[in-house]
PDB file of C-alpha atoms in Angstrom:
ATOM      1  CA  MET A   1       0.102   0.377   0.329  1.00 64.00           C
ATOM      2  CA  LEU A   2       0.847   3.363  -0.685  1.00 74.00           C
ATOM      3  CA  THR A   3       0.522   6.732   0.778  1.00 84.00           C
ATOM      4  CA  GLY A   4      -1.653   9.607  -1.063  1.00 87.00           C
ATOM      5  CA  ILE A   5      -2.721   6.897  -3.592  1.00 92.00           C
ATOM      6  CA  HIS A   6      -6.138   6.606  -4.294  1.00 94.00           C
ATOM      7  CA  PRO A   7      -7.017   2.894  -3.130  1.00 92.00           C
ATOM      8  CA  ILE A   8      -9.124   1.986  -6.252  1.00 93.00           C
ATOM      9  CA  LEU A   9      -4.965   2.486  -8.013  1.00 95.00           C
ATOM     10  CA  HIS A  10      -3.255  -1.330  -7.826  1.00 94.00           C
ATOM     11  CA  GLY A  11       0.321  -1.340  -9.208  1.00 93.00           C
ATOM     12  CA  GLU A  12      -1.063  -2.995 -12.421  1.00 95.00           C
ATOM     13  CA  LEU A  13      -3.148  -0.216 -13.047  1.00 97.00           C
ATOM     14  CA  LEU A  14      -0.630   2.551 -11.809  1.00 96.00           C
ATOM     15  CA  ALA A  15       1.879   1.397 -14.137  1.00 96.00           C
ATOM     16  CA  ALA A  16      -0.544   1.018 -17.556  1.00 96.00           C
ATOM     17  CA  LEU A  17      -1.374   5.178 -15.747  1.00 96.00           C
ATOM     18  CA  ASP A  18       2.347   5.751 -16.226  1.00 95.00           C
ATOM     19  CA  ARG A  19       2.785   4.618 -19.162  1.00 95.00           C
ATOM     20  CA  LEU A  20       0.497   6.716 -21.221  1.00 96.00           C
ATOM     21  CA  GLY A  21       2.325  10.013 -22.914  1.00 94.00           C
ATOM     22  CA  HIS A  22       0.723  13.358 -23.501  1.00 93.00           C
ATOM     23  CA  GLY A  23      -2.243  12.956 -25.857  1.00 93.00           C
ATOM     24  CA  ASP A  24      -2.824   9.268 -24.898  1.00 95.00           C
ATOM     25  CA  GLU A  25      -6.047   8.526 -24.679  1.00 96.00           C
ATOM     26  CA  LEU A  26      -7.825   5.397 -21.909  1.00 97.00           C
ATOM     27  CA  VAL A  27     -10.914   4.442 -22.041  1.00 98.00           C
ATOM     28  CA  VAL A  28     -13.180   3.601 -19.072  1.00 98.00           C
ATOM     29  CA  ALA A  29     -15.686   1.439 -19.726  1.00 97.00           C
ATOM     30  CA  ASP A  30     -18.905   0.238 -18.513  1.00 97.00           C
ATOM     31  CA  ALA A  31     -19.206  -3.917 -17.774  1.00 97.00           C
ATOM     32  CA  ASN A  32     -20.790  -4.296 -21.210  1.00 96.00           C
ATOM     33  CA  PHE A  33     -17.737  -2.532 -23.934  1.00 96.00           C
ATOM     34  CA  PRO A  34     -16.017  -5.047 -26.128  1.00 94.00           C
ATOM     35  CA  ALA A  35     -13.273  -3.784 -24.607  1.00 94.00           C
ATOM     36  CA  HIS A  36     -10.531  -7.091 -25.176  1.00 93.00           C
ATOM     37  CA  ARG A  37     -11.424  -6.667 -29.123  1.00 91.00           C
ATOM     38  CA  LEU A  38      -9.486  -3.266 -28.779  1.00 85.00           C
ATOM     39  CA  GLY A  39      -6.263  -4.199 -29.048  1.00 78.00           C
ATOM     40  CA  ALA A  40      -4.665  -2.117 -25.772  1.00 79.00           C
ATOM     41  CA  THR A  41      -4.549  -2.957 -22.333  1.00 92.00           C
ATOM     42  CA  VAL A  42      -7.157  -4.203 -20.384  1.00 96.00           C
ATOM     43  CA  ILE A  43      -7.609  -4.262 -16.940  1.00 97.00           C
ATOM     44  CA  GLU A  44     -10.254  -4.783 -14.805  1.00 96.00           C
ATOM     45  CA  LEU A  45     -11.900  -3.734 -12.350  1.00 97.00           C
ATOM     46  CA  PRO A  46     -15.424  -5.816 -11.618  1.00 95.00           C
ATOM     47  CA  GLY A  47     -17.565  -4.337  -9.059  1.00 92.00           C
ATOM     48  CA  LEU A  48     -16.928  -0.361  -9.226  1.00 97.00           C
ATOM     49  CA  ALA A  49     -18.807   2.537 -10.364  1.00 98.00           C
ATOM     50  CA  ALA A  50     -16.893   4.258 -13.581  1.00 98.00           C
ATOM     51  CA  ALA A  51     -17.408   7.068 -12.221  1.00 98.00           C
ATOM     52  CA  SER A  52     -15.451   5.934  -9.396  1.00 98.00           C
ATOM     53  CA  ILE A  53     -12.446   4.683 -11.438  1.00 98.00           C
ATOM     54  CA  VAL A  54     -12.675   7.792 -13.117  1.00 98.00           C
ATOM     55  CA  GLN A  55     -11.961  10.016 -10.509  1.00 98.00           C
ATOM     56  CA  ALA A  56      -9.909   7.890  -8.952  1.00 97.00           C
ATOM     57  CA  ILE A  57      -7.522   8.091 -11.810  1.00 97.00           C
ATOM     58  CA  ARG A  58      -7.562  11.907 -12.338  1.00 97.00           C
ATOM     59  CA  THR A  59      -5.923  12.582  -8.945  1.00 95.00           C
ATOM     60  CA  VAL A  60      -2.863  11.264 -11.026  1.00 95.00           C
ATOM     61  CA  VAL A  61      -3.657  11.527 -14.591  1.00 95.00           C
ATOM     62  CA  PRO A  62      -4.076  15.515 -15.567  1.00 94.00           C
ATOM     63  CA  ALA A  63      -6.861  16.057 -18.119  1.00 94.00           C
ATOM     64  CA  ASP A  64      -5.312  17.603 -21.701  1.00 93.00           C
ATOM     65  CA  LEU A  65      -6.301  21.226 -21.534  1.00 88.00           C
ATOM     66  CA  TYR A  66      -4.337  21.888 -24.808  1.00 85.00           C
ATOM     67  CA  GLU A  67      -6.950  21.576 -27.988  1.00 80.00           C
ATOM     68  CA  GLY A  68      -9.983  18.890 -28.258  1.00 83.00           C
ATOM     69  CA  ALA A  69     -12.222  17.343 -26.328  1.00 91.00           C
ATOM     70  CA  SER A  70     -10.410  16.039 -23.170  1.00 94.00           C
ATOM     71  CA  VAL A  71     -13.606  13.952 -22.289  1.00 97.00           C
ATOM     72  CA  LEU A  72     -15.606  11.944 -24.827  1.00 97.00           C
ATOM     73  CA  LEU A  73     -18.638  10.113 -24.784  1.00 98.00           C
ATOM     74  CA  MET A  74     -20.836   8.032 -26.267  1.00 96.00           C
ATOM     75  CA  THR A  75     -24.022   9.685 -27.430  1.00 96.00           C
ATOM     76  CA  ALA A  76     -27.221   8.308 -25.220  1.00 94.00           C
ATOM     77  CA  GLU A  77     -30.390   6.737 -27.676  1.00 91.00           C
ATOM     78  CA  GLY A  78     -32.131  10.284 -27.354  1.00 90.00           C
ATOM     79  CA  GLY A  79     -29.866  12.373 -27.486  1.00 84.00           C
ATOM     80  CA  GLU A  80     -29.696  13.239 -23.480  1.00 93.00           C
ATOM     81  CA  ARG A  81     -27.499  12.571 -21.063  1.00 96.00           C
ATOM     82  CA  PRO A  82     -28.328   9.631 -18.746  1.00 97.00           C
ATOM     83  CA  PRO A  83     -27.218  10.263 -15.179  1.00 97.00           C
ATOM     84  CA  VAL A  84     -23.919   8.249 -15.549  1.00 98.00           C
ATOM     85  CA  GLN A  85     -22.138  10.342 -18.155  1.00 98.00           C
ATOM     86  CA  HIS A  86     -23.259  13.648 -15.526  1.00 97.00           C
ATOM     87  CA  GLU A  87     -21.179  11.460 -13.219  1.00 98.00           C
ATOM     88  CA  LEU A  88     -18.207  10.938 -15.541  1.00 98.00           C
ATOM     89  CA  VAL A  89     -18.145  14.690 -16.427  1.00 97.00           C
ATOM     90  CA  ALA A  90     -18.737  15.625 -12.936  1.00 97.00           C
ATOM     91  CA  ALA A  91     -15.904  12.557 -12.115  1.00 98.00           C
ATOM     92  CA  ALA A  92     -13.816  13.816 -14.767  1.00 97.00           C
ATOM     93  CA  ALA A  93     -13.565  17.391 -13.360  1.00 96.00           C
ATOM     94  CA  VAL A  94     -12.799  19.425 -16.958  1.00 95.00           C
ATOM     95  CA  PRO A  95     -14.103  22.566 -18.294  1.00 93.00           C
ATOM     96  CA  ALA A  96     -17.792  21.855 -20.358  1.00 93.00           C
ATOM     97  CA  ASP A  97     -16.454  22.964 -23.690  1.00 93.00           C
ATOM     98  CA  ARG A  98     -13.477  20.421 -22.961  1.00 95.00           C
ATOM     99  CA  VAL A  99     -16.250  17.452 -23.216  1.00 96.00           C
ATOM    100  CA  GLU A 100     -17.880  16.066 -26.524  1.00 96.00           C
ATOM    101  CA  GLU A 101     -19.926  13.398 -27.433  1.00 97.00           C
ATOM    102  CA  LEU A 102     -19.176  10.500 -30.250  1.00 97.00           C
ATOM    103  CA  GLU A 103     -21.766   8.463 -31.932  1.00 96.00           C
ATOM    104  CA  ARG A 104     -21.826   5.014 -31.242  1.00 94.00           C
ATOM    105  CA  PHE A 105     -20.123   3.904 -33.568  1.00 95.00           C
ATOM    106  CA  ALA A 106     -17.302   5.940 -33.716  1.00 97.00           C
ATOM    107  CA  PHE A 107     -16.950   6.329 -30.069  1.00 97.00           C
ATOM    108  CA  TYR A 108     -16.052   2.319 -31.074  1.00 96.00           C
ATOM    109  CA  ASP A 109     -13.925   3.958 -33.588  1.00 95.00           C
ATOM    110  CA  ARG A 110     -11.835   6.394 -31.257  1.00 95.00           C
ATOM    111  CA  ALA A 111     -11.901   3.732 -29.157  1.00 96.00           C
ATOM    112  CA  SER A 112     -10.164   1.119 -30.716  1.00 95.00           C
ATOM    113  CA  GLY A 113      -6.611   4.068 -30.612  1.00 95.00           C
ATOM    114  CA  ALA A 114      -6.579   3.715 -26.776  1.00 96.00           C
ATOM    115  CA  ARG A 115      -3.695   2.903 -24.758  1.00 95.00           C
ATOM    116  CA  LEU A 116      -5.665   1.538 -21.943  1.00 97.00           C
ATOM    117  CA  VAL A 117      -8.801   0.407 -21.744  1.00 97.00           C
ATOM    118  CA  VAL A 118      -9.599   0.180 -17.464  1.00 97.00           C
ATOM    119  CA  ARG A 119     -13.417  -2.133 -17.614  1.00 97.00           C
ATOM    120  CA  SER A 120     -15.486  -1.406 -14.569  1.00 98.00           C
ATOM    121  CA  GLY A 121     -18.704  -3.157 -13.476  1.00 97.00           C
ATOM    122  CA  GLU A 122     -20.985  -0.649 -14.583  1.00 97.00           C
ATOM    123  CA  LEU A 123     -24.208  -2.455 -15.775  1.00 97.00           C
ATOM    124  CA  ARG A 124     -25.449   0.900 -16.529  1.00 97.00           C
ATOM    125  CA  PRO A 125     -25.248   2.179 -20.379  1.00 96.00           C
ATOM    126  CA  TYR A 126     -23.511   4.496 -22.079  1.00 97.00           C
ATOM    127  CA  GLY A 127     -20.829   4.280 -19.181  1.00 97.00           C
ATOM    128  CA  ASN A 128     -17.874   4.827 -20.680  1.00 98.00           C
ATOM    129  CA  VAL A 129     -15.708   7.331 -21.412  1.00 98.00           C
ATOM    130  CA  ILE A 130     -12.817   8.072 -23.333  1.00 98.00           C
ATOM    131  CA  LEU A 131     -10.108  10.320 -21.043  1.00 97.00           C
ATOM    132  CA  ARG A 132      -6.934  12.350 -22.731  1.00 96.00           C
ATOM    133  CA  LYS A 133      -3.873  12.487 -21.079  1.00 95.00           C
ATOM    134  CA  GLY A 134      -2.221  15.753 -20.803  1.00 93.00           C
ATOM    135  CA  VAL A 135       1.333  16.978 -19.151  1.00 91.00           C
ATOM    136  CA  VAL A 136       2.845  16.475 -15.781  1.00 85.00           C
ATOM    137  CA  ASN A 137       3.819  20.130 -15.232  1.00 80.00           C
ATOM    138  CA  ALA A 138       7.114  20.710 -13.012  1.00 66.00           C
ATOM    139  CA  SER A 139       6.227  23.758 -11.805  1.00 63.00           C
ATOM    140  CA  GLU A 140       2.580  22.544 -10.512  1.00 57.00           C
ATOM    141  CA  PRO A 141       2.610  23.051  -6.949  1.00 54.00           C
ATOM    142  CA  ARG A 142       2.977  18.939  -5.263  1.00 53.00           C
ATOM    143  CA  GLU A 143       1.353  18.276  -2.018  1.00 54.00           C
ATOM    144  CA  ALA A 144       3.592  16.234   0.700  1.00 46.00           C
ATOM    145  CA  ALA A 145       2.939  12.447   1.242  1.00 43.00           C
ATOM    146  CA  GLN A 146       1.386  12.866   4.700  1.00 41.00           C
TER     147      GLN A 146
END
């Protein structure tokens, strides 16, 4: 166990997140997402809600705010975001203008380029998000471990 690290972030997941570079994308997927067919590294976190995983990941992975979307959602049928997507956006903690939606098959196509897929135990439909990693900046203040 490490101090200052969110308990969801176990060693294998931390190592995979550490391998991501600026602009690399990762998917946090619901339990129904076809994660293993994408060809990326897949880490399973069954029993955990997708938003909880996003929130934990964001404690160690900055969002890319350089240009374009930092967060991509799968457009839900009917056009309105279901509660799970509002939770994902809140957990990602990015400005509203950095969140975009992609049609279902466009989302799958974009996800196929992701370097990492974290499959959750989320059972609600549309509990999928693509996050783009930003730059870890040495000039940003860091909290000391307690």
